[in-house]
Amino acid sequence: MKKIFRSLTIAFSLAATGLWAQTPATENDYYQLRTLPIPQDAILEVGGMTVLPDGRLAVCTRRGEIWLIENPYQQQGTAPYFKRFAQGLHEPLGLTFRNGSFYTSNRGELTKITDEDGDGRADHYEAVTQLPIVGNYHEYSYGPLFDPNGDMLVTLNVGWVGYGASLTKWRGWLVKVSPDGKIEPISAGLRSPSSYMYNSSGDLFYSENQGDWVASGKVSQLKKGSFNGHGESLKWTSDPASPLKLTKEQLPDTGEPVATAGEKIPHYQYPACWFPHVLMGISTSDIIEDTKGNLGPHFKGQYFVGDQGHSKVMRMYLEKVDGEYQGACFPFREGWASGLLRLQWGLDGSLIGGMTSRGWSSTGKAPYAIQRLIWSGKTPFEMQEIHSKPDGFEIVFTKPVDPETAANPANYKISSFTYKYHHLYGSPIINAEESKIKGIKVAADGLSARVVLEGAFRKHYIYEIKPEGVKSADQESVLHPVGYYTLNAVAKGDLVTASQFTPFKATAAVHHHEMAEAKAETTKPGKTATKASSAKRVTEMPASWSAPDQVITVGTKPGLKFDVSEVQVQAGAKIKFIFNNNDDMTHNCVIVAPGAVDEVGMKAINLGLKGPDLQYVPASPKVLFHTNLLQPESTETIYFTAPSQPGDYTFVCTYPGHHTVMQGKLKVVK
Ligand SMILES: [Cu+2]
């Protein structure tokens, strides 16, 4: 549904501007997904995954098993062969193979598993160490990853008790485990660090998920003694083993911009790249570097990052400015079958995705899956890289641009924004502002464009860069015309002077009109999330009512669910509707006309940067009533008169990524 809707939108806008030329390219034209057939008796909820030296794929599952898969590449069309190697583990969420043994982090134990007699089945399970745990459902453990000295790195999720809590030492930390089982804390402030990796330069990175203290998904470098933002882990910094002495009381837990809050926190590590919540994904997972150009030489040296909730792979380009990593993320390939948690390179250069969605809902509907992504050999027209420059950005393209469209400032839109730093869950986008473009200098080879901006840069802000109107020399549109660059520092170097700007002829008025409209929207003074009642959201009982005819209470549950699947009301009855958000995520509740749920859900996703301001409620006659977006552990009551027309209406959460699963039926009867 998502794809159909999007291509219709593109088709419509092309037709409207008279530029209809050819069918727009899709991700599938360049990157194809192949699904591994999984035998029925294997519940392959992938927790960890590794490719063995002989090419077999090893998978540990959230049900506590390890499976070995021969021929995952389905050579000559033959089926892969699955063999269960080990069982009885406790939700292992990482798998490594080293010197003939597997290593995996169970919730409470780092285990070494060996097949000593060589019969293809594990027969020796050895506890390397006990991992700290009190038994809270949210205390996941991930890894291990061997460091160059042969020690093992493990990351420890915080628990959840209405907020992320470090209920035992060293929850919320990256720890190092020596081969003899000693645990040493390395880095603090982690929330849900499901994925971490060394890049080819030997630097360690992890991906983080939105939550309390964490405004949005992000990828950060992990350094010894650094603090990554989540306050609860600081509980243990008075311990002599702690490599940092920061306390929670020192944190500016005020909701001020994270861009400036970080400057006040000793040892705070700014993310190398934010993955703006919903605009890019909703739950960043595995990071993998493409050192060989497996997905095309144009992306060699870049990273691919999974998103569990959006069932997609994103792309990340990093550069070093002032000695620190920073860079941009881009959409890459959506439409995976389930929640994408693990990424590995196959020996054939395909990108293998290991998936699970139980309890962590995803747009891919399968409960679990393994798929491989294969490059077709064709090069998409994309922003290959974005570089910081002293006066703006340099966009490198994968193919030469059409100099006419690339030189026109109206064909780009650049905005910047940041988030709040606080102990609350997530953050709205704040301080959004559109940049004015002074001019463009297109490189002589057509492969890059310097976009020169007016005004000062905003340090540690996220820059949204959209070359929407730029065409390739053969008139293709950019496949994904958006990237988010995290500008921690502005690079030094040569400036572009006005005389060097590439001249261009003014094009159709439609661009200027769109620009003006977009600008008007983004430069409005910052609005707060709470708005007064509207006709579709009446928060006080209407004066004409003496009492409601019916009171309905709907709550939320983990896993993107309402706590009731169906409620029934009388046509035309006066309804008091209480919505309690008891979950650990942000939700709203929108009542929509029969059959309109997908349409309204997609409109909410397409609100983009405007979404948070609008509570992710799109303007549509099919939206009948709605609440605002509610933070975890909060409630809102609205009043409405039930439709006079009987039928099956839907109540749905339109927070992006939720609408396909988070629905219930509002049955209106005579
Ligand atoms: Cu929701």
XYZ file of C-alpha atoms and ligand atoms in Angstrom:
671
model
C 0.000 0.000 0.000
C 2.772 2.365 0.989
C 4.588 1.969 -2.302
C 1.496 2.334 -4.453
C 0.542 5.507 -2.668
C 3.981 7.013 -3.027
C 4.333 6.328 -6.726
C 0.871 7.747 -7.310
C 1.954 10.935 -5.558
C 5.045 11.175 -7.715
C 3.067 10.461 -10.854
C 0.559 13.130 -9.918
C 3.120 15.819 -9.246
C 4.971 15.037 -12.469
C 1.759 15.214 -14.444
C 0.825 18.479 -12.732
C 4.112 20.121 -13.663
C 4.027 18.790 -17.208
C 7.295 16.925 -16.710
C 5.941 13.458 -17.230
C 8.694 11.648 -19.051
C 9.183 8.108 -17.850
C 8.080 5.852 -15.022
C 9.934 7.020 -11.921
C 12.668 4.686 -10.770
C 12.095 2.654 -7.634
C 14.502 1.137 -5.117
C 13.724 -2.273 -6.578
C 15.188 -1.250 -9.937
C 18.601 -1.121 -8.263
C 18.409 -3.369 -5.215
C 16.434 -6.597 -5.121
C 15.348 -8.589 -2.084
C 15.464 -12.398 -2.057
C 13.644 -14.234 0.699
C 15.126 -17.358 2.282
C 12.570 -20.128 2.660
C 12.514 -21.083 6.354
C 11.326 -24.564 7.392
C 8.112 -24.598 9.387
C 9.645 -26.026 12.542
C 12.185 -23.207 12.841
C 10.817 -20.120 14.608
C 13.616 -17.968 13.324
C 13.162 -14.753 15.333
C 16.643 -13.491 14.621
C 18.534 -12.119 17.626
C 22.072 -12.434 16.311
C 23.644 -13.510 13.058
C 27.109 -14.244 11.748
C 28.559 -15.602 8.525
C 30.989 -18.475 9.082
C 34.253 -18.665 7.139
C 32.796 -21.436 4.950
C 29.847 -19.219 3.994
C 27.227 -20.831 6.207
C 24.946 -18.415 7.995
C 24.642 -18.882 11.757
C 21.597 -17.389 13.467
C 20.666 -17.237 17.130
C 16.998 -16.754 17.857
C 15.042 -14.943 20.514
C 13.597 -18.376 21.376
C 17.064 -19.436 22.489
C 18.338 -21.550 19.626
C 21.261 -21.406 17.213
C 20.652 -22.550 13.632
C 23.255 -23.177 10.955
C 22.090 -22.476 7.421
C 23.958 -24.050 4.525
C 23.691 -22.486 1.088
C 21.925 -19.282 2.196
C 22.813 -17.940 -1.252
C 20.464 -20.437 -2.927
C 23.024 -21.247 -5.562
C 21.575 -22.589 -8.839
C 18.144 -22.095 -7.319
C 18.651 -24.807 -4.703
C 17.069 -24.464 -1.263
C 19.132 -23.645 1.816
C 19.534 -26.354 4.437
C 18.735 -25.575 8.084
C 20.217 -27.413 11.025
C 19.609 -26.657 14.698
C 22.980 -26.413 16.392
C 22.133 -25.345 19.955
C 19.129 -24.684 22.175
C 18.110 -23.643 25.681
C 19.588 -20.147 25.549
C 17.765 -17.131 26.996
C 16.897 -14.512 24.360
C 20.412 -14.244 22.901
C 20.777 -10.969 21.005
C 24.192 -11.296 19.470
C 26.306 -14.016 17.905
C 30.024 -14.191 17.195
C 32.170 -17.070 15.946
C 35.823 -17.225 16.953
C 38.407 -19.991 16.982
C 35.804 -22.692 16.489
C 33.348 -21.530 19.183
C 30.234 -19.407 19.223
C 29.818 -16.615 21.749
C 26.469 -15.092 22.584
C 24.942 -12.706 25.126
C 21.951 -14.234 26.813
C 20.028 -11.908 29.063
C 22.033 -12.938 32.115
C 25.059 -14.791 30.804
C 27.779 -14.495 28.225
C 28.080 -18.030 26.894
C 30.733 -19.840 24.858
C 29.312 -22.713 22.837
C 31.376 -25.406 21.162
C 30.807 -28.551 19.149
C 33.622 -30.613 20.627
C 32.934 -33.936 18.932
C 32.355 -32.444 15.505
C 28.854 -33.878 14.934
C 27.413 -30.505 13.954
C 25.618 -30.056 17.305
C 26.720 -28.023 20.297
C 27.856 -30.128 23.219
C 29.747 -27.738 25.454
C 28.135 -24.636 26.982
C 30.452 -22.553 29.105
C 29.520 -19.442 31.090
C 32.205 -16.852 30.356
C 30.569 -14.517 32.868
C 27.260 -13.661 34.487
C 25.774 -10.506 32.992
C 24.064 -8.196 35.500
C 20.272 -8.498 35.552
C 17.412 -8.208 38.051
C 14.854 -9.794 35.737
C 13.087 -6.745 34.292
C 11.672 -7.528 30.821
C 13.640 -4.690 29.215
C 17.100 -5.820 30.384
C 18.381 -7.050 27.033
C 22.067 -7.855 26.581
C 23.774 -7.578 23.195
C 26.922 -8.962 21.693
C 29.649 -9.876 22.198
C 32.094 -8.142 19.896
C 35.757 -9.069 20.274
C 38.130 -6.132 20.629
C 41.638 -6.287 19.144
C 43.040 -7.641 22.448
C 40.679 -10.607 22.568
C 38.398 -9.122 25.239
C 34.666 -9.094 24.609
C 32.482 -6.014 24.440
C 28.879 -6.325 25.616
C 26.170 -3.640 25.787
C 23.522 -3.724 28.496
C 20.039 -2.290 27.991
C 18.408 -0.370 30.833
C 15.266 -1.877 32.379
C 11.863 -0.201 32.063
C 9.762 0.749 35.102
C 7.732 3.544 33.513
C 11.107 5.043 32.631
C 14.447 3.566 31.704
C 16.125 2.433 34.936
C 19.526 0.995 35.723
C 18.398 -1.525 38.316
C 21.802 -3.116 38.741
C 25.414 -2.294 37.958
C 26.289 -1.764 34.890
C 22.955 -1.530 33.096
C 23.051 1.299 30.534
C 26.753 0.744 29.900
C 29.145 -0.710 27.408
C 31.289 -3.182 29.339
C 34.380 -5.157 28.524
C 34.585 -8.798 29.563
C 37.985 -10.424 29.804
C 38.383 -14.051 28.674
C 38.387 -15.045 32.355
C 35.070 -13.252 32.932
C 35.984 -9.965 34.618
C 33.654 -7.067 33.780
C 34.995 -3.558 33.279
C 32.675 -0.581 32.582
C 33.727 1.448 29.545
C 31.081 3.958 28.459
C 27.834 5.204 30.053
C 24.545 6.764 29.051
C 23.218 3.964 26.858
C 19.528 3.177 26.628
C 18.857 0.438 24.099
C 22.212 -0.240 22.439
C 21.168 -3.187 20.283
C 23.954 -2.777 17.753
C 27.590 -1.784 17.737
C 30.567 -2.379 15.484
C 34.170 -1.496 14.715
C 34.726 0.307 11.449
C 37.737 -0.382 9.259
C 39.699 2.357 11.064
C 39.188 0.517 14.350
C 36.718 3.039 15.795
C 33.730 1.728 17.721
C 30.162 2.931 16.968
C 26.745 2.053 18.320
C 23.197 2.832 17.316
C 20.636 4.070 19.805
C 16.842 4.068 19.820
C 14.543 6.917 20.712
C 13.239 6.831 24.273
C 13.562 8.650 27.555
C 16.616 10.952 27.473
C 16.999 10.075 23.777
C 15.298 12.470 21.374
C 15.723 10.334 18.283
C 17.630 7.438 16.807
C 21.322 8.101 16.322
C 24.727 6.588 15.677
C 27.531 7.636 18.030
C 31.153 6.780 18.486
C 31.759 4.872 21.716
C 34.823 5.977 23.627
C 36.191 4.965 26.990
C 34.846 7.274 29.705
C 32.264 8.934 27.470
C 28.646 9.684 28.322
C 25.984 9.148 25.673
C 22.987 10.920 27.175
C 20.782 8.527 29.187
C 20.933 9.724 32.794
C 20.114 6.550 34.715
C 23.409 4.765 34.122
C 25.188 7.507 36.085
C 23.913 5.899 39.272
C 27.083 3.809 39.364
C 29.737 6.455 38.679
C 30.795 6.624 42.324
C 32.025 3.045 41.989
C 35.840 3.004 41.834
C 35.674 1.028 38.587
C 33.754 3.779 36.780
C 35.829 5.515 34.102
C 33.858 8.764 34.544
C 32.695 10.710 37.561
C 29.653 12.487 36.140
C 26.420 12.455 38.201
C 22.798 12.705 37.130
C 22.444 15.954 39.098
C 24.971 17.575 36.755
C 22.767 17.000 33.715
C 20.753 19.977 32.386
C 17.467 18.044 32.422
C 15.549 21.104 31.244
C 14.356 20.433 27.721
C 16.877 22.878 26.320
C 18.233 22.125 22.850
C 20.438 19.037 22.885
C 22.738 21.040 20.600
C 23.688 23.284 23.545
C 22.921 20.971 26.486
C 25.750 18.680 25.401
C 28.252 21.519 25.796
C 27.376 21.685 29.515
C 27.906 17.993 30.197
C 31.450 16.817 30.825
C 32.363 13.783 28.681
C 29.156 14.108 26.601
C 29.536 12.429 23.226
C 27.564 14.121 20.452
C 26.124 11.663 17.918
C 28.068 11.360 14.693
C 24.766 11.127 12.871
C 21.199 11.608 14.030
C 18.557 9.492 12.277
C 15.602 11.842 12.721
C 12.700 10.020 14.273
C 10.035 9.057 11.739
C 11.637 11.205 9.028
C 14.306 8.541 8.608
C 13.301 5.572 10.757
C 11.993 4.784 14.222
C 14.416 2.244 15.684
C 17.978 2.163 14.384
C 19.545 -1.298 14.531
C 22.618 -2.948 13.032
C 25.400 -0.891 11.435
C 27.587 -2.430 8.755
C 30.388 -0.867 6.741
C 30.744 -1.589 3.036
C 34.505 -1.715 2.596
C 34.269 -3.513 -0.751
C 31.532 -1.648 -2.602
C 29.237 -4.670 -2.388
C 26.203 -2.474 -3.038
C 27.922 -0.555 -5.793
C 31.315 1.175 -5.992
C 29.616 4.540 -5.451
C 28.847 3.604 -1.817
C 32.171 1.970 -0.999
C 33.374 3.075 2.439
C 29.865 3.984 3.568
C 27.669 2.356 6.184
C 24.295 0.685 6.030
C 22.079 0.930 9.082
C 18.947 -1.126 9.733
C 15.665 0.099 11.148
C 13.633 -2.474 13.034
C 10.290 -0.635 13.165
C 10.329 0.663 9.617
C 11.706 -2.598 8.123
C 14.267 -0.753 6.077
C 17.946 -0.183 5.493
C 19.312 3.349 5.569
C 22.670 4.584 4.335
C 25.188 6.660 6.289
C 28.155 8.642 5.009
C 30.664 9.787 7.657
C 33.534 12.231 7.371
C 35.942 13.505 10.008
C 35.834 17.221 10.788
C 38.018 18.623 13.588
C 39.026 15.091 14.485
C 35.470 13.870 15.101
C 33.120 11.831 12.938
C 29.998 13.460 11.561
C 27.897 12.962 8.496
C 24.614 12.279 6.837
C 22.020 9.550 6.623
C 19.816 8.806 3.619
C 16.924 6.450 2.910
C 18.159 3.388 1.019
C 15.910 0.308 0.773
C 12.550 -0.203 2.461
C 10.071 -3.031 2.188
C 11.891 -5.769 4.123
C 9.630 -8.561 5.311
C 9.844 -8.071 9.096
C 11.622 -5.961 11.744
C 15.213 -5.646 10.614
C 17.580 -6.227 13.540
C 20.759 -7.789 12.086
C 22.866 -7.151 8.999
C 25.739 -9.266 7.678
C 27.607 -9.455 4.392
C 27.183 -12.746 2.614
C 30.259 -14.235 0.991
C 28.669 -13.359 -2.368
C 28.494 -9.657 -1.436
C 24.770 -9.670 -0.746
C 23.508 -7.858 2.338
C 21.802 -10.407 4.577
C 19.067 -9.074 6.869
C 17.919 -10.991 9.961
C 14.475 -10.009 11.195
C 12.001 -10.304 14.058
C 8.915 -8.340 14.989
C 7.434 -10.063 18.051
C 6.699 -7.396 20.668
C 8.574 -4.833 18.573
C 6.113 -4.197 15.781
C 7.367 -3.340 12.352
C 5.958 -2.283 9.019
C 7.104 -5.611 7.553
C 4.339 -7.924 8.679
C 6.128 -11.283 8.880
C 6.895 -12.397 12.466
C 10.459 -13.217 11.376
C 12.424 -13.508 8.151
C 15.821 -13.651 6.494
C 16.314 -11.838 3.216
C 19.279 -10.923 1.061
C 19.638 -7.633 -0.754
C 21.416 -7.791 -4.088
C 22.724 -4.935 -6.177
C 21.494 -5.129 -9.774
C 24.638 -3.507 -11.171
C 22.753 -0.332 -12.128
C 23.714 2.944 -10.474
C 20.883 4.957 -8.931
C 21.003 8.758 -9.185
C 21.565 9.677 -5.538
C 23.345 12.053 -3.247
C 26.439 9.939 -2.755
C 28.024 12.087 -0.052
C 27.422 15.377 1.712
C 30.450 17.301 2.953
C 30.564 20.183 5.377
C 32.169 23.275 3.854
C 33.022 26.601 5.524
C 30.190 28.320 3.646
C 27.670 25.509 3.225
C 27.623 21.977 1.942
C 29.046 20.083 -0.978
C 26.727 17.463 -2.392
C 28.423 14.697 -4.364
C 26.157 12.857 -6.782
C 26.519 9.314 -8.106
C 26.105 10.511 -11.711
C 26.729 13.816 -13.502
C 23.970 16.338 -12.975
C 22.063 18.385 -15.484
C 23.882 21.726 -14.971
C 20.701 23.728 -15.563
C 18.677 22.254 -12.692
C 21.693 21.753 -10.433
C 22.661 25.438 -10.570
C 19.226 26.692 -9.605
C 18.932 27.438 -5.865
C 15.161 26.941 -6.105
C 15.801 23.245 -6.685
C 17.237 22.777 -3.207
C 15.722 23.157 0.201
C 17.888 23.191 3.304
C 16.497 23.428 6.836
C 18.019 22.817 10.245
C 16.547 21.749 13.558
C 17.426 20.152 16.859
C 15.723 18.302 19.724
C 15.148 18.760 23.434
C 17.415 17.190 26.022
C 15.422 15.869 28.960
C 14.477 12.702 30.819
C 11.154 12.545 28.952
C 10.478 10.140 26.104
C 11.618 11.421 22.707
C 11.342 15.045 21.693
C 9.513 17.214 19.231
C 11.583 18.865 16.541
C 12.514 22.322 17.806
C 14.010 25.514 16.389
C 13.372 24.474 12.775
C 14.534 27.104 10.345
C 15.032 27.182 6.603
C 18.425 28.296 5.305
C 18.673 30.869 2.542
C 20.798 29.761 -0.375
C 23.208 32.387 -1.728
C 24.240 30.463 -4.784
C 25.384 27.168 -6.253
C 28.624 26.197 -7.884
C 28.333 23.067 -9.995
C 31.631 21.208 -10.467
C 33.036 21.080 -13.996
C 32.585 17.290 -14.118
C 28.965 17.650 -12.973
C 29.507 15.221 -10.117
C 29.100 17.668 -7.247
C 27.534 20.966 -6.298
C 28.626 23.466 -3.668
C 25.568 24.944 -1.990
C 26.508 28.226 -0.338
C 24.284 29.357 2.523
C 23.627 32.754 4.041
C 24.027 33.362 7.735
C 25.717 31.517 10.563
C 25.749 27.764 11.001
C 24.055 26.188 13.950
C 26.504 23.857 15.629
C 25.274 20.365 16.532
C 22.053 20.944 14.578
C 20.681 18.522 12.014
C 20.542 19.884 8.468
C 17.852 18.514 6.214
C 19.184 18.700 2.655
C 16.734 18.244 -0.192
C 17.921 18.626 -3.799
C 14.392 17.924 -4.951
C 14.481 19.596 -8.332
C 17.968 18.516 -9.375
C 18.103 16.159 -12.367
C 20.860 13.963 -13.683
C 22.323 14.722 -17.104
C 19.858 12.186 -18.536
C 16.936 13.811 -16.667
C 16.479 11.325 -13.832
C 15.218 12.606 -10.489
C 17.199 11.900 -7.323
C 15.943 8.523 -6.121
C 15.936 9.675 -2.462
C 16.050 13.471 -2.507
C 16.676 13.892 1.229
C 19.616 13.524 3.582
C 20.142 14.565 7.209
C 23.588 15.916 8.003
C 24.601 16.269 11.666
C 26.767 19.375 11.783
C 28.898 19.076 14.916
C 31.645 21.217 13.430
C 31.972 23.299 10.281
C 34.818 22.187 8.046
C 37.544 24.594 7.068
C 38.682 25.133 3.510
C 38.122 27.256 0.459
C 35.161 29.580 0.104
C 33.058 30.007 -3.016
C 32.770 33.632 -4.097
C 29.653 35.012 -5.740
C 31.477 35.352 -9.056
C 32.038 31.577 -9.068
C 28.332 30.704 -8.810
C 27.086 28.799 -11.819
C 24.630 31.013 -13.682
C 21.191 29.618 -14.377
C 18.053 30.704 -16.205
C 14.999 31.225 -14.047
C 12.726 28.212 -14.507
C 8.990 27.640 -14.199
C 7.232 29.749 -11.604
C 5.964 26.648 -9.841
C 9.295 26.197 -8.063
C 9.296 29.679 -6.624
C 5.752 29.301 -5.506
C 6.568 26.032 -3.746
C 9.595 27.578 -2.116
C 7.591 30.491 -0.782
C 4.960 28.168 0.577
C 7.481 25.877 2.219
C 9.238 28.840 3.746
C 6.068 30.255 5.177
C 5.475 26.938 6.902
C 8.889 26.470 8.412
C 9.496 30.014 9.597
C 6.355 30.243 11.692
C 7.278 30.927 15.297
C 7.684 27.705 17.258
C 4.362 26.376 18.382
C 3.990 24.195 21.404
C 2.450 20.779 21.163
C -0.648 21.628 23.157
C -3.306 23.317 21.170
C -6.681 24.519 22.214
C -9.697 22.340 21.516
C -10.765 22.130 17.921
C -13.971 20.787 16.427
C -12.369 17.356 16.119
C -10.778 17.458 19.539
C -13.146 18.767 22.200
C -11.495 18.411 25.586
C -14.247 19.935 27.767
C -17.699 18.471 28.001
C -19.971 20.588 25.761
C -22.139 22.926 27.829
C -25.283 21.593 26.137
C -24.709 18.101 27.557
C -25.943 17.306 31.029
C -23.948 14.072 30.985
C -22.377 11.763 28.404
C -24.510 8.837 27.221
C -21.513 6.547 27.204
C -17.971 6.592 28.596
C -15.301 4.687 26.694
C -11.803 4.064 27.946
C -9.047 2.941 25.609
C -5.497 2.280 26.786
C -2.286 1.166 25.133
C -0.078 -1.888 25.492
C 3.526 -2.592 24.482
C 3.942 -3.791 20.924
C 1.853 -1.058 19.265
C -1.503 -2.194 20.588
C -4.588 -0.682 22.080
C -5.845 -2.643 25.088
C -9.253 -3.162 23.455
C -9.769 -4.319 19.896
C -13.385 -3.244 19.544
C -15.775 -0.803 21.189
C -19.427 -0.334 20.379
C -21.424 2.899 20.519
C -24.965 3.987 19.664
C -25.290 6.142 16.561
C -25.611 9.773 17.625
C -24.752 9.092 21.297
C -22.824 11.620 23.380
C -19.447 9.985 24.001
C -16.829 10.730 26.619
C -13.678 9.084 25.277
C -10.754 8.585 27.657
C -7.427 7.674 26.096
C -4.735 6.450 28.492
C -1.242 5.959 27.148
C 0.274 3.366 29.476
C 2.908 2.270 26.992
C 6.542 3.377 26.839
C 6.059 5.092 23.467
C 4.244 8.155 22.167
C 0.776 7.538 20.702
C -2.364 9.350 19.658
C -5.847 8.042 19.011
C -7.649 9.109 15.849
C -11.160 8.053 14.891
C -11.512 7.736 11.144
C -14.309 7.043 8.684
C -14.936 3.428 7.589
C -12.228 2.182 5.213
C -10.086 5.317 5.536
C -7.428 4.068 7.924
C -4.632 3.484 5.391
C -5.269 6.760 3.625
C -5.179 8.750 6.871
C -2.147 6.810 8.151
C -0.165 7.530 4.986
C -1.141 11.202 5.068
C 0.200 11.370 8.629
C 3.543 9.861 7.539
C 3.773 12.310 4.657
C 3.440 15.302 6.994
C 7.221 14.987 7.417
C 8.776 17.827 9.406
C 5.337 19.350 9.996
C 4.013 16.173 11.628
C 4.976 16.793 15.262
C 3.365 20.236 15.249
C 0.149 18.727 13.935
C 0.167 15.822 16.427
C 0.515 13.626 13.323
C -3.145 14.270 12.575
C -3.486 15.158 8.888
C -6.121 17.540 7.609
C -8.719 15.205 6.118
C -12.485 14.989 6.140
C -11.951 11.310 6.960
C -10.478 12.219 10.348
C -13.568 12.509 12.545
C -12.144 12.979 16.050
C -8.728 12.741 17.638
C -6.600 13.199 20.725
C -3.217 14.859 20.788
C -0.015 12.829 20.839
C 0.401 11.540 24.360
C 3.697 10.928 26.084
C 3.998 7.641 28.021
C 1.974 7.533 31.232
C -0.345 10.361 30.272
C -4.028 10.637 29.461
C -6.489 12.783 27.545
C -10.281 12.899 27.400
C -12.240 14.058 24.370
C -15.984 14.461 23.841
C -17.833 13.812 20.620
C -21.172 12.829 19.222
C -20.988 9.381 17.635
C -21.601 9.300 13.857
C -25.266 9.036 12.899
C -24.394 6.520 10.183
C -23.943 2.980 11.574
C -20.857 1.113 10.413
C -17.364 -0.073 11.271
C -15.240 2.979 12.008
C -11.603 2.677 13.104
C -9.650 4.139 15.972
C -5.988 4.248 15.092
C -2.678 5.684 16.228
C -1.313 7.801 13.358
C 2.148 8.208 14.834
C 4.280 7.195 11.839
C 5.007 3.508 11.742
C 2.057 2.640 13.986
C -1.097 2.891 11.887
C -0.840 -0.435 10.094
C -0.921 -2.357 13.359
C -2.225 -0.064 16.066
C -5.928 -0.094 15.256
C -9.249 -0.993 16.820
C -12.825 -1.103 15.609
C -15.368 1.513 16.652
C -18.634 -0.173 15.845
C -21.496 2.292 15.478
C -24.902 0.629 15.825
C -28.513 1.854 15.567
Cu 1.177 4.879 18.304
